[in-house]
Amino acid sequence: MKIGFIGLGIMGKPMVRKLIAGGYTDVLVWNRSRPAIEACVSFGAAEATPRQIGTECDVVITMLPDSPQVKEVMLGNQGLAQYMKPGAVFVDCSSINPVVSREIYGVLQEKGVEMLDAPVSGGEPKAIDGTLSFMVGGKESVFLRLKPLLLAMGSSAVRCGEVGAGNTAKLANQIVVASNIWAVAEALTLAEKAGVDPNLVFQAIRGGLAGSAVLEAKGPMMLTGDDKPGFKVDLHIKDLNNALACAHSVGAPVPAAAAVQEILQWLHSHGYGNCDHSALIKYYSHLTEG
Amino acid sequence: MKIGFIGLGIMGKPMVRKLIAGGYTDVLVWNRSRPAIEACVSFGAAEATPRQIGTECDVVITMLPDSPQVKEVMLGNQGLAQYMKPGAVFVDCSSINPVVSREIYGVLQEKGVEMLDAPVSGGEPKAIDGTLSFMVGGKESVFLRLKPLLLAMGSSAVRCGEVGAGNTAKLANQIVVASNIWAVAEALTLAEKAGVDPNLVFQAIRGGLAGSAVLEAKGPMMLTGDDKPGFKVDLHIKDLNNALACAHSVGAPVPAAAAVQEILQWLHSHGYGNCDHSALIKYYSHLTEG
């Protein structure tokens, strides 16, 4: 199976490495900047043009920043959609608006090309470890055929429905994560302002209904002021923009996502865009200090 | 040790039972209505007037609906504060505004009476099982002396600081729980409106950073429409009102608590006040149906 991989950023590069380590050794790569290409060549991948990748590969994987980049790479002037062969599969691991996933699939289907949207959770550390979690949309038969390939890069892959369902699950995930970070930041700030040690409040509430992966992972970061990402504020803004865009197009109300998005925007405007999203607590610090 | 217990509602009654079962057999009880008193007498408690309880008991426990009731029982015309003896301890297990806890303690301190504010999480089922979690404020020496008594009714007791710290932790807990319920409801509704099975989205996101006790306990209730409490909408409104009152008095901003409070108020106005707080998803159903 010949695999093409486009988008060799902090996620894509370790994913290529894991693919090759997992026995998928015939990998063509392309990226806008050269150093990442050279790194992947050193792992055993081969450099190719987008046109070569489209023409030659059985599976084309993308890991790109957002909807416009995926659309450009697939449907633009030099887009791969025009080159891919019937029976090939496009696997988009980018986190984008699921409405755009469906739009791209609409074009590919006419050419007999299949598609999975397969965004991940886990970030750079889990990409390096090969323990990403894939949320997948697409035909069940295509999913089952490519599941072993996904599991070369991750530790789980759950199919949520047809194309677009993977990104819809990812947006749901990001709404819950951002809102929970918001609530934890607000609750710990209230405790501190009320004269109570937020470390003890953290200990008192973590075992009950307030307990969560966010509280465990981000609570201590907020308490110590550690804002090393993790997952960056700016990326969470991007995901929530996609959540809002998707929600608007399907008529779903998302007031929680919109409210926490505004707080993340404030963080971006005040120089915290590259901090971990748990830096949200600095919004509260700014409001309560001085 | 002679114990007084005031407030024999759905929480207080099983707590008296567990106290007696735990070897604290000398318990005087009082309640506004008689049937709960008779039930507690059948477990082995003795009926008494508030004045008798104040005069005779070493420890007085209250489990009342909210701040005004606790204030009335302690500081009102017939309030226990005037009867309690130096060295006695007042243990308030009600969930109230921590500012009121401190106000009551101010009066008791002048009379040499100590106090713990010790609200619980866990609700009726854990009161019956004796597995409540106590969040406690008060002097460490008083806490350590009465910890065995609390553990007759619960499975954990964490001291968070001086008087008021227990209720502050409880408010922090309730902000996180309500906000997370809000986010889960919004995320599952978005998935459904986007044409994706919310059951599969639940499965796809529960193992990652979106995972939480709320998602595990309330997600399935939202997905099946089960709104049997659990913890009632109206009680969560009461707790968030206390969170807002406390926040306003200490100058902490609580926009998440305020926003989810408005949604819970809508639920109350539309007849869901006695439903489980996970019925919050019905706010979204009303907005997206028809």
XYZ file of C-alpha atoms in Angstrom, chain B residues 15 17-24 129-131 134 147-154:
21
model
C -27.600 10.678 58.409
C -29.611 6.562 61.176
C -25.928 6.190 60.206
C -24.803 8.156 63.281
C -26.683 5.797 65.577
C -25.505 2.735 63.646
C -21.946 4.069 64.014
C -22.157 4.021 67.807
C -23.283 7.614 68.430
C -25.136 4.285 52.265
C -23.148 6.468 54.670
C -20.687 7.351 51.909
C -17.644 16.160 53.572
C -13.697 13.586 61.977
C -14.726 10.131 63.303
C -18.270 11.446 63.791
C -18.359 12.756 60.197
C -17.021 9.428 58.946
C -19.938 7.650 60.638
C -22.053 9.388 57.954
C -19.536 9.585 55.127
